[in-house]
Coordinates of C-alpha atoms in Angstrom, one line a residue:
Chain A
X1 CA 23.6 -60.8 7.2
X2 CA 23.3 -60.8 3.4
X3 CA 19.7 -59.7 3.5
X4 CA 20.5 -56.6 5.6
X5 CA 23.2 -55.6 3.2
X6 CA 20.8 -55.7 0.2
X7 CA 18.3 -53.6 2.0
X8 CA 21.0 -51.0 2.6
X9 CA 21.9 -51.0 -1.0
X10 CA 18.3 -50.3 -2.1
X11 CA 18.3 -47.4 0.4
X12 CA 21.2 -45.7 -1.3
X13 CA 19.7 -45.7 -4.8
X14 CA 16.5 -44.4 -3.2
X15 CA 18.5 -41.6 -1.7
X16 CA 19.6 -40.2 -5.1
X17 CA 16.1 -40.1 -6.7
X18 CA 14.1 -39.4 -3.6
X19 CA 15.9 -37.5 -1.1
X20 CA 18.2 -35.4 -3.3
X21 CA 15.4 -33.3 -4.9
X22 CA 14.0 -32.6 -1.4
X23 CA 17.4 -31.5 -0.2
X24 CA 17.8 -29.3 -3.2
X25 CA 14.5 -27.5 -2.5
X26 CA 15.5 -27.0 1.1
X27 CA 18.8 -25.6 0.1
X28 CA 17.2 -23.1 -2.4
X29 CA 14.8 -21.9 0.3
X30 CA 17.7 -21.5 2.8
X31 CA 20.0 -19.7 0.3
X32 CA 17.1 -17.4 -0.9
X33 CA 16.3 -16.5 2.6
X34 CA 19.9 -15.7 3.5
X35 CA 20.5 -13.6 0.4
X36 CA 17.3 -11.8 1.0
X37 CA 18.1 -11.1 4.6
X38 CA 21.4 -9.6 3.6
X39 CA 19.9 -7.4 1.0
X40 CA 16.8 -6.2 2.8
X41 CA 17.0 -2.9 4.7
X42 CA 14.8 -3.6 7.6
X43 CA 13.1 -6.7 9.1
X44 CA 10.4 -7.1 11.8
X45 CA 12.7 -7.4 14.8
X46 CA 16.5 -7.7 14.7
X47 CA 18.2 -9.2 11.7
X48 CA 20.5 -11.4 13.7
X49 CA 17.5 -13.2 15.3
X50 CA 16.1 -13.9 11.8
X51 CA 19.5 -15.2 10.7
X52 CA 19.4 -17.7 13.6
X53 CA 15.8 -18.7 12.7
X54 CA 16.7 -19.2 9.1
X55 CA 19.8 -21.3 9.7
X56 CA 18.8 -23.4 12.7
X57 CA 15.1 -24.2 12.2
X58 CA 15.1 -26.8 9.4
X59 CA 12.8 -26.0 6.4
X60 CA 10.3 -24.0 8.5
X61 CA 12.8 -21.3 9.4
X62 CA 13.2 -19.7 6.0
X63 CA 9.4 -20.0 5.5
X64 CA 8.5 -18.1 8.6
X65 CA 11.1 -15.5 7.8
X66 CA 9.5 -14.9 4.4
X67 CA 6.0 -14.6 5.9
X68 CA 6.7 -12.7 9.1
X69 CA 10.2 -11.3 8.9
X70 CA 10.1 -9.3 5.7
X71 CA 8.9 -5.8 5.7
X72 CA 7.5 -5.0 2.3
X73 CA 5.4 -2.0 1.9
Chain B
X1 CA -4.3 -1.1 -20.7
X2 CA -4.6 0.2 -17.1
X3 CA -5.5 -3.3 -15.9
X4 CA -2.3 -4.5 -17.5
X5 CA -0.2 -1.8 -15.8
X6 CA -1.7 -2.8 -12.4
X7 CA -1.2 -6.5 -13.1
X8 CA 2.4 -6.0 -14.2
X9 CA 3.1 -4.0 -11.0
X10 CA 1.8 -6.9 -8.9
X11 CA 4.0 -9.4 -10.8
X12 CA 7.1 -7.3 -10.4
X13 CA 6.4 -6.7 -6.7
X14 CA 6.0 -10.4 -6.1
X15 CA 9.3 -11.1 -8.0
X16 CA 11.1 -8.5 -6.0
X17 CA 9.8 -9.7 -2.6
X18 CA 10.7 -13.2 -3.8
X19 CA 7.2 -14.6 -3.4
X20 CA 7.7 -16.1 -6.8
X21 CA 10.6 -18.2 -5.3
X22 CA 9.3 -19.2 -1.9
X23 CA 5.6 -19.9 -2.5
X24 CA 6.2 -22.5 -5.2
X25 CA 8.9 -24.1 -3.1
X26 CA 6.7 -24.3 -0.1
X27 CA 3.9 -25.8 -2.1
X28 CA 6.3 -28.4 -3.5
X29 CA 7.5 -29.3 -0.1
X30 CA 3.9 -29.6 1.2
X31 CA 3.0 -31.8 -1.7
X32 CA 5.8 -34.3 -1.2
X33 CA 6.2 -34.4 2.6
X34 CA 3.5 -36.9 3.4
X35 CA 4.1 -39.2 0.4
X36 CA 7.8 -39.4 1.4
X37 CA 7.3 -40.0 5.1
X38 CA 4.7 -42.7 4.4
X39 CA 7.0 -44.4 2.0
X40 CA 9.9 -44.3 4.4
X41 CA 7.9 -45.2 7.5
X42 CA 9.1 -48.8 7.7
X43 CA 12.7 -47.7 7.5
X44 CA 12.2 -44.9 9.9
X45 CA 10.7 -47.4 12.4
X46 CA 13.7 -49.7 11.8
X47 CA 16.2 -46.9 12.3
X48 CA 14.5 -46.0 15.5
X49 CA 15.2 -49.4 16.9
X50 CA 12.4 -51.4 15.3
X51 CA 9.3 -52.7 17.0
X52 CA 9.5 -55.2 19.8
X53 CA 9.9 -58.8 18.6
X54 CA 6.7 -60.4 17.6
X55 CA 4.9 -57.2 16.6
X56 CA 3.5 -57.5 13.1
X57 CA 3.9 -54.2 11.3
X58 CA 0.8 -53.7 9.2
X59 CA 1.3 -50.9 6.8
X60 CA -1.3 -50.2 4.1
X61 CA -0.4 -50.5 0.5
X62 CA -0.9 -47.0 -0.9
X63 CA -2.6 -46.5 -4.2
X64 CA -1.7 -43.5 -6.4
X65 CA -5.0 -41.9 -5.5
X66 CA -4.3 -42.2 -1.8
X67 CA -1.0 -40.4 -2.4
X68 CA -2.7 -37.6 -4.3
X69 CA -5.0 -37.2 -1.4
X70 CA -2.0 -36.9 1.0
X71 CA -0.7 -33.9 -1.1
X72 CA -4.1 -32.3 -1.3
X73 CA -4.6 -32.9 2.4
X74 CA -1.5 -30.8 3.1
X75 CA -2.7 -28.1 0.7
X76 CA -6.1 -28.0 2.5
X77 CA -4.5 -27.2 5.8
X78 CA -1.1 -25.7 5.7
X79 CA -1.4 -24.7 2.0
X80 CA -4.5 -22.6 2.7
X81 CA -2.7 -21.1 5.7
X82 CA 0.2 -20.1 3.5
X83 CA -2.1 -18.6 0.9
X84 CA -3.9 -16.6 3.6
X85 CA -0.7 -15.3 5.1
X86 CA 0.9 -14.6 1.8
X87 CA -2.1 -12.6 0.5
X88 CA -3.1 -10.8 3.6
X89 CA -1.6 -7.5 2.8
X90 CA -2.3 -7.2 -0.9
X91 CA -4.9 -4.6 -0.5
X92 CA -5.3 -4.2 3.3
X93 CA -1.6 -3.5 3.6
X94 CA -1.6 -0.8 0.8
X95 CA -4.5 0.9 2.5
X96 CA -2.9 0.6 6.0
X97 CA 0.4 2.1 4.8
X98 CA -1.3 4.8 2.8
X99 CA 0.1 4.0 -0.7
X100 CA -3.5 3.2 -1.8
X101 CA -4.3 6.9 -1.2
X102 CA -1.8 7.9 -3.9
X103 CA -2.8 5.2 -6.3
X104 CA -6.6 5.7 -6.0
X105 CA -6.6 9.5 -6.5
X106 CA -5.4 8.7 -10.0
X107 CA -8.2 7.9 -12.4
X108 CA -7.9 4.2 -11.5
X109 CA -10.9 2.0 -12.0
X110 CA -11.7 0.0 -8.9
X111 CA -12.6 -3.0 -10.9
X112 CA -9.2 -3.0 -12.5
X113 CA -7.5 -2.5 -9.2
X114 CA -9.2 -5.4 -7.5
X115 CA -9.2 -7.9 -10.5
X116 CA -5.6 -7.2 -11.3
X117 CA -4.7 -8.1 -7.7
X118 CA -6.9 -11.1 -7.8
X119 CA -5.4 -12.3 -11.1
X120 CA -1.8 -11.9 -10.0
X121 CA -2.4 -13.8 -6.7
X122 CA -4.3 -16.5 -8.6
X123 CA -1.5 -16.9 -11.1
X124 CA 1.1 -17.2 -8.3
X125 CA -1.0 -19.7 -6.2
X126 CA -2.1 -21.8 -9.2
X127 CA 1.5 -22.0 -10.5
X128 CA 2.7 -23.1 -7.1
X129 CA 0.0 -25.7 -6.6
X130 CA 0.6 -27.1 -10.1
X131 CA 4.4 -27.4 -9.5
X132 CA 3.6 -29.1 -6.1
X133 CA 1.3 -31.6 -7.8
X134 CA 3.9 -32.3 -10.5
X135 CA 6.5 -33.0 -7.8
X136 CA 3.9 -35.3 -6.1
X137 CA 3.2 -37.0 -9.4
X138 CA 7.0 -37.6 -9.9
X139 CA 7.2 -39.4 -6.6
X140 CA 4.0 -41.3 -7.2
X141 CA 5.3 -42.8 -10.4
X142 CA 8.7 -43.4 -8.8
X143 CA 7.5 -45.0 -5.5
X144 CA 3.8 -46.0 -5.5
X145 CA 2.5 -46.8 -9.0
X146 CA 1.3 -45.4 -12.3
X147 CA -0.7 -42.2 -12.5
X148 CA -1.3 -40.8 -16.0
X149 CA -0.4 -37.2 -16.8
X150 CA -4.0 -36.7 -18.0
X151 CA -5.2 -37.7 -14.5
X152 CA -2.8 -35.2 -13.0
X153 CA -4.1 -32.4 -15.2
X154 CA -7.7 -33.3 -14.1
X155 CA -6.6 -33.1 -10.5
X156 CA -4.9 -29.8 -11.0
X157 CA -7.9 -28.3 -12.9
X158 CA -10.5 -29.2 -10.3
X159 CA -8.4 -28.5 -7.3
X160 CA -7.3 -25.2 -8.8
X161 CA -10.9 -24.1 -8.7
X162 CA -10.9 -24.6 -4.9
X163 CA -7.7 -22.7 -4.6
X164 CA -9.1 -19.8 -6.6
X165 CA -12.0 -19.7 -4.1
X166 CA -9.5 -19.4 -1.2
X167 CA -7.8 -16.5 -3.1
X168 CA -11.1 -14.9 -3.7
X169 CA -12.1 -15.1 0.0
X170 CA -8.8 -13.4 0.9
X171 CA -9.4 -10.6 -1.6
X172 CA -12.9 -10.2 -0.2
X173 CA -11.6 -9.7 3.3
X174 CA -8.8 -7.5 2.0
X175 CA -11.4 -5.0 0.8
X176 CA -13.3 -5.1 4.0
X177 CA -10.6 -4.6 6.5
X178 CA -7.2 -2.9 6.5
X179 CA -5.5 -5.0 9.2
X180 CA -3.5 -7.7 7.3
X181 CA -3.4 -10.1 10.3
X182 CA -7.2 -9.9 10.6
X183 CA -7.6 -10.7 6.9
X184 CA -5.4 -13.7 7.2
X185 CA -7.2 -15.0 10.3
X186 CA -10.7 -14.5 8.7
X187 CA -9.6 -16.2 5.5
X188 CA -8.3 -19.2 7.3
X189 CA -11.2 -19.3 9.7
X190 CA -13.7 -19.1 6.9
X191 CA -12.2 -22.0 5.1
X192 CA -12.2 -24.1 8.3
X193 CA -15.8 -23.1 9.2
X194 CA -16.9 -24.0 5.7
X195 CA -15.4 -27.4 6.2
X196 CA -17.2 -27.9 9.5
X197 CA -20.5 -26.8 8.1
X198 CA -20.0 -29.1 5.1
X199 CA -19.4 -32.1 7.3
X200 CA -22.4 -31.3 9.7
X201 CA -24.8 -30.8 6.8
X202 CA -23.2 -33.4 4.6
X203 CA -26.4 -34.8 3.2
X204 CA -27.6 -31.3 2.0
X205 CA -24.4 -29.7 1.0
X206 CA -23.2 -32.3 -1.5
X207 CA -22.0 -29.6 -3.8
X208 CA -20.0 -27.7 -1.2
X209 CA -16.6 -26.5 -2.5
X210 CA -15.0 -28.2 0.5
X211 CA -16.0 -31.6 -1.0
X212 CA -14.0 -31.0 -4.2
X213 CA -10.9 -33.0 -2.9
X214 CA -13.1 -36.0 -1.9
X215 CA -14.7 -36.1 -5.4
X216 CA -11.2 -35.8 -6.9
X217 CA -10.3 -39.0 -5.1
X218 CA -13.5 -40.6 -6.3
X219 CA -12.6 -39.5 -9.8
X220 CA -9.1 -41.1 -9.6
X221 CA -10.5 -44.4 -8.3
X222 CA -13.3 -44.8 -10.8
X223 CA -11.5 -43.1 -13.7
X224 CA -14.5 -40.9 -14.6
X225 CA -15.6 -37.5 -13.5
X226 CA -18.4 -37.8 -10.9
X227 CA -21.4 -35.6 -11.5
X228 CA -21.1 -34.2 -7.9
X229 CA -17.6 -32.9 -8.8
X230 CA -19.1 -30.9 -11.7
X231 CA -21.8 -29.6 -9.4
X232 CA -19.3 -28.6 -6.7
X233 CA -17.1 -27.0 -9.3
X234 CA -20.1 -24.9 -10.5
X235 CA -20.9 -23.8 -7.0
X236 CA -17.3 -22.9 -6.5
X237 CA -17.2 -20.9 -9.7
X238 CA -20.3 -19.0 -8.8
X239 CA -18.9 -18.2 -5.3
X240 CA -15.7 -16.9 -6.9
X241 CA -17.6 -14.6 -9.2
X242 CA -19.8 -13.4 -6.3
X243 CA -16.8 -12.8 -4.0
X244 CA -14.8 -10.8 -6.6
X245 CA -17.9 -8.9 -7.7
X246 CA -18.7 -8.2 -4.1
X247 CA -15.2 -7.0 -3.4
X248 CA -15.4 -4.5 -6.3
X249 CA -18.8 -3.3 -5.1
X250 CA -17.6 -2.8 -1.5
X251 CA -14.5 -1.0 -2.7
X252 CA -16.6 1.4 -4.8
X253 CA -19.0 2.3 -2.0
X254 CA -16.3 2.6 0.6
X255 CA -14.5 5.8 1.7
X256 CA -10.9 5.1 1.0
X257 CA -9.4 7.6 3.3
X258 CA -10.9 6.2 6.5
Chain C
X1 CA -13.1 14.6 -0.7
X2 CA -12.1 16.7 -3.7
X3 CA -9.7 14.0 -4.7
X4 CA -12.4 11.4 -4.7
X5 CA -11.3 9.5 -1.7
X6 CA -14.3 10.5 0.3
X7 CA -17.9 10.6 -0.9
X8 CA -19.3 14.1 -0.5
X9 CA -22.4 14.5 1.7
X10 CA -23.6 17.2 -0.6
X11 CA -22.4 19.3 -3.5
X12 CA -20.4 18.7 -6.6
X13 CA -17.0 19.6 -8.0
X14 CA -16.7 20.9 -11.5
X15 CA -14.1 22.5 -13.7
X16 CA -14.9 25.2 -16.3
X17 CA -14.5 23.0 -19.3
X18 CA -15.4 19.7 -17.8
X19 CA -17.8 17.3 -19.5
X20 CA -20.6 15.7 -17.6
X21 CA -19.8 12.7 -15.5
X22 CA -16.1 12.8 -16.3
X23 CA -13.9 11.3 -13.6
X24 CA -12.7 14.4 -11.7
X25 CA -9.6 12.5 -10.6
X26 CA -8.2 13.1 -14.1
X27 CA -8.1 16.8 -13.5
X28 CA -6.8 16.7 -9.9
X29 CA -3.4 16.0 -8.5
X30 CA -3.2 15.2 -4.8
X31 CA -0.4 15.1 -2.3
X32 CA -1.4 13.7 1.2
X33 CA 0.3 15.1 4.3
X34 CA 2.5 12.0 4.6
X35 CA 2.8 10.5 1.2
X36 CA 3.7 6.8 1.2
X37 CA 5.1 5.1 -1.9
X38 CA 6.0 1.6 -3.0
X39 CA 9.4 1.5 -1.3
X40 CA 10.6 -1.3 -3.5
X41 CA 10.2 0.9 -6.6
X42 CA 12.6 3.5 -7.8
X43 CA 11.5 7.1 -8.1
X44 CA 11.5 6.8 -11.8
X45 CA 9.5 3.6 -11.8
X46 CA 6.9 5.0 -9.4
X47 CA 6.3 8.1 -11.6
X48 CA 6.0 6.0 -14.7
X49 CA 3.6 3.6 -12.9
X50 CA 1.2 6.4 -11.7
X51 CA 1.5 8.1 -15.1
X52 CA 0.4 5.0 -16.8
X53 CA -2.5 4.6 -14.3
X54 CA -3.5 8.1 -15.4
X55 CA -3.8 6.7 -19.0
X56 CA -0.5 8.0 -20.4
X57 CA 1.3 5.8 -22.9
X58 CA 4.5 4.2 -21.7
X59 CA 6.8 6.5 -23.7
X60 CA 4.8 9.6 -22.7
X61 CA 4.9 8.6 -19.0
X62 CA 8.6 8.0 -19.2
X63 CA 9.2 11.4 -20.8
X64 CA 7.0 13.2 -18.2
X65 CA 8.7 11.3 -15.4
X66 CA 12.2 12.3 -16.6
X67 CA 11.1 16.0 -17.0
X68 CA 9.5 16.1 -13.5
X69 CA 12.4 14.4 -11.8
X70 CA 14.6 17.1 -13.3
X71 CA 12.3 19.8 -12.2
X72 CA 12.2 18.7 -8.6
X73 CA 15.9 18.0 -8.6
X74 CA 15.8 14.3 -8.2
X75 CA 17.5 13.2 -11.4
X76 CA 20.4 11.8 -9.5
X77 CA 18.2 9.7 -7.3
X78 CA 15.9 8.6 -10.1
X79 CA 17.1 5.0 -10.0
X80 CA 17.4 4.7 -6.3
X81 CA 14.8 2.8 -4.3
X82 CA 12.3 5.1 -2.7
X83 CA 12.9 3.4 0.6
X84 CA 16.2 5.3 0.7
X85 CA 14.8 8.8 0.1
X86 CA 14.8 11.5 2.7
X87 CA 11.7 13.3 3.9
X88 CA 12.2 16.3 1.6
X89 CA 12.9 14.0 -1.4
X90 CA 9.7 12.1 -0.7
X91 CA 7.7 15.3 -0.5
X92 CA 9.1 16.5 -3.8
X93 CA 8.5 13.1 -5.4
X94 CA 5.0 13.4 -4.0
X95 CA 4.5 16.7 -5.8
X96 CA 5.9 15.1 -9.0
X97 CA 3.5 12.2 -8.8
X98 CA 0.6 14.5 -8.3
X99 CA 1.6 16.4 -11.5
X100 CA 2.4 13.5 -13.7
X101 CA -0.9 13.7 -15.6
X102 CA -0.9 17.5 -15.9
X103 CA -3.8 18.2 -13.6
X104 CA -5.6 21.5 -13.6
X105 CA -5.7 21.6 -9.8
X106 CA -3.0 20.4 -7.4
X107 CA -4.2 19.7 -3.9
X108 CA -1.4 19.7 -1.3
X109 CA -2.2 18.7 2.3
X110 CA 0.3 20.3 4.7
X111 CA 3.1 20.0 2.1
X112 CA 5.8 21.4 4.4
X113 CA 4.8 20.8 7.9
X114 CA 6.9 17.7 8.4
X115 CA 10.0 19.0 6.7
X116 CA 13.2 20.4 8.1
X117 CA 14.1 24.0 7.2
X118 CA 16.0 23.0 4.0
X119 CA 13.3 20.7 2.8
X120 CA 10.7 23.4 3.5
X121 CA 12.6 25.9 1.5
X122 CA 12.9 23.4 -1.4
X123 CA 9.2 22.7 -1.5
X124 CA 8.1 26.3 -1.0
X125 CA 10.3 27.4 -3.9
X126 CA 8.9 24.6 -6.0
X127 CA 5.4 25.7 -5.2
X128 CA 6.2 29.3 -6.1
X129 CA 7.3 28.1 -9.5
X130 CA 4.4 25.8 -10.0
X131 CA 1.7 28.4 -9.3
X132 CA 2.6 30.1 -12.6
X133 CA 1.1 27.2 -14.5
X134 CA -1.6 25.5 -12.4
X135 CA -3.9 26.1 -9.6
X136 CA -2.5 25.1 -6.2
X137 CA -4.7 24.4 -3.3
X138 CA -2.9 23.8 -0.1
X139 CA -3.7 23.6 3.6
X140 CA -1.3 24.7 6.3
X141 CA -1.2 25.6 10.0
X142 CA 1.8 27.7 9.5
X143 CA 0.4 31.1 8.4
X144 CA 3.8 32.4 7.4
X145 CA 3.9 29.8 4.6
X146 CA 0.5 30.7 3.4
X147 CA 1.5 34.4 3.5
X148 CA 4.5 33.6 1.3
X149 CA 3.0 31.7 -1.6
X150 CA -0.7 32.2 -1.7
X151 CA -2.7 34.6 -3.9
X152 CA -6.1 33.7 -2.4
X153 CA -7.0 32.5 1.0
X154 CA -9.7 30.5 2.8
X155 CA -9.7 30.6 6.6
X156 CA -11.2 27.6 8.2
X157 CA -12.2 27.5 11.8
X158 CA -14.1 24.6 13.4
X159 CA -14.9 23.2 10.0
X160 CA -16.4 26.4 8.5
X161 CA -15.0 28.9 6.1
X162 CA -14.9 32.0 8.2
X163 CA -13.2 34.2 5.6
X164 CA -12.2 34.1 2.0
X165 CA -10.9 36.3 -0.7
X166 CA -7.8 37.4 -2.4
X167 CA -4.8 38.2 -0.3
X168 CA -5.0 42.0 -1.2
X169 CA -8.7 42.3 -0.4
X170 CA -8.2 40.6 2.9
X171 CA -5.3 42.8 3.8
X172 CA -7.5 45.8 3.1
X173 CA -10.4 44.5 5.1
X174 CA -8.4 43.4 8.1
X175 CA -5.9 46.2 8.1
X176 CA -5.4 47.1 11.7
X177 CA -5.6 50.8 11.7
X178 CA -2.4 51.6 13.4
X179 CA 0.4 54.1 12.8
X180 CA 3.8 53.9 14.4
X181 CA 5.9 57.0 14.9
X182 CA 9.4 57.5 16.2
X183 CA 11.2 60.7 17.1
X184 CA 14.5 62.1 18.1
X185 CA 13.8 63.3 21.5
X186 CA 11.3 62.6 24.3
X187 CA 8.3 60.7 23.0
X188 CA 6.1 61.8 25.8
X189 CA 6.2 65.4 24.6
X190 CA 4.6 64.5 21.4
X191 CA 2.2 61.9 22.8
X192 CA -0.2 64.7 24.0
X193 CA 0.0 66.5 20.8
X194 CA -0.9 63.5 18.7
X195 CA -3.7 62.5 21.1
X196 CA -5.2 65.9 20.6
X197 CA -5.5 65.4 16.8
X198 CA -8.8 64.4 15.4
X199 CA -9.3 60.8 14.1
X200 CA -6.9 59.5 16.7
X201 CA -8.5 57.2 19.3
X202 CA -5.6 56.2 21.5
X203 CA -2.0 56.6 21.9
X204 CA 0.7 54.8 23.9
X205 CA 4.5 54.6 24.0
X206 CA 7.0 51.9 24.3
X207 CA 10.8 52.0 24.4
X208 CA 11.3 53.6 21.1
X209 CA 8.0 54.2 19.4
X210 CA 4.7 56.0 19.6
X211 CA 1.8 53.7 18.8
X212 CA -1.3 55.5 17.5
X213 CA -4.6 53.8 17.0
X214 CA -6.8 55.6 14.6
X215 CA -10.4 55.7 13.4
X216 CA -9.8 56.7 9.8
X217 CA -6.4 55.9 8.4
X218 CA -6.4 58.5 5.6
X219 CA -7.6 61.3 7.8
X220 CA -5.3 60.5 10.7
X221 CA -2.3 60.3 8.4
X222 CA -3.1 63.7 6.9
X223 CA -3.4 65.3 10.3
X224 CA -0.3 63.8 11.7
X225 CA 1.8 64.7 8.7
X226 CA 0.4 68.2 8.7
X227 CA 1.2 68.8 12.3
X228 CA 4.6 67.2 12.0
X229 CA 5.6 69.5 9.1
X230 CA 4.0 72.7 10.6
X231 CA 5.7 72.2 14.0
X232 CA 8.8 70.6 12.6
X233 CA 8.7 67.4 14.6
X234 CA 12.0 65.5 14.6
X235 CA 10.3 62.6 13.1
X236 CA 12.6 59.6 12.2
X237 CA 10.0 57.2 11.0
X238 CA 6.4 57.0 10.1
X239 CA 4.9 53.6 9.3
X240 CA 1.4 52.2 8.7
X241 CA 1.1 48.7 10.0
X242 CA 0.4 45.9 7.5
X243 CA -1.7 43.3 9.1
X244 CA -0.1 39.9 9.2
X245 CA -2.1 36.8 8.4
X246 CA -1.9 35.9 12.0
X247 CA -3.6 39.2 13.0
X248 CA -6.3 38.5 10.3
X249 CA -6.9 35.0 11.5
X250 CA -7.3 36.1 15.1
X251 CA -9.6 38.9 14.2
X252 CA -11.7 36.8 11.9
X253 CA -12.0 34.0 14.5
X254 CA -13.0 36.5 17.2
X255 CA -15.7 38.3 15.1

């Protein structure tokens, strides 16, 4: 029992230094995509569909929005 | 003067279409995804219910150089794809939409037009790749072992050359075709094809640009720059110059209105 | 081709005071039929950008941009993104960007064909003003527009110039020799009398007028007016037809 507890403790310190930066990056991508979607005039395809893509597809969603959703000419 | 105007316009455009936010972030994610999953693999297996009793889990001990290769591996596939997609419209799109018509009837030097676009794309991708490698370096020192900052700079320098080649290929296709999707496809396909040819004719094409990442690993393991890396870098540099020069030449001889 | 977008198969373009091998694009302003801009820029930013591309200094480009925006009536929209502009606004911005480097020749490709009546009027008025200062070369399918603003004319048919010259000279050349008369009273009574006059080739009537086709305008006019005053015809109007551009075009194409 004791051994398992100590493993769990190590996990939590890892979380802070390892997982948090990753989560921060994900969050910035997500927020940037949402703000951009609100401000942009037109997207390729309906806006609401892109909103779903951005919010529900983890990490990849915002990226495919930036590549395929934006109309910038 | 005029070059600077064009370059500035590209920078402002890429700030406003927030490429300067998402491309670096994507490259950082690509650089750290494999190191992190490999590090947490034992715990992921545990969380998934563990292996059946009696199975010995043999996980390799990763050296810092292995982890650098994980990051570069992601850049080589998805990273190249992102660069191809992100740069596909830089000239092709302007010609397709018709803006190029307004810009090029002004006394704009075609050399300036092409090289400013190339430089701005290069700056964006190099910055992104560098930030990605710094993130990877952070995790290497945290989780896997020591990698000196000097070694990191060497990696970024040599790998940066390869990335510039990818940008140059994209610029080249951008001047040839005005369908952005086609440009992205050809850029990606060319890089893949170069890799295939390099592995088929491995004994002749020792200095192929596609070998740069392999030589980088060699450099990290041995601690000195292999001569083949210098050779491959020179070949890469020459190809970049030829591609950019070729792009300018094509652009000059082409009828812009068609 | 003139604007440097296409390579000529033969021939060259030169201006009276142009040095050898100078980039002709410096002397030319060009507006394509459907101008496309960087939508993410504001009108002001776009003008400054193209101005600087034409080798103006930053302050000079800014000054010219302000002036042009005022002239084309877009001062209020100067800091709006071009993506939000209407068709007429874009066309006017298009003219402004073509003029930013003070070209000697302004080439406009169908400048008004895609505009609504208000936008058309705006642009035509602007062109009317501009032609005081610089040479305007514009193409159009709407002959009425050409009639309104042009001084000189080139008629193109199937890729060839079929007629060219000043508006006045062309009018003279293609004047359709026709006189229209109207009377108080029965037209038919006078039809015979007019037909009998020398220099008159044919004569027909419609509801209210007598149409007279003549061989020699000056002579026919003299005869008709002489007869009219001698016999005291109850003439209410006498007019010599001015050929419209459309008549000219049809005649030139047919010949």
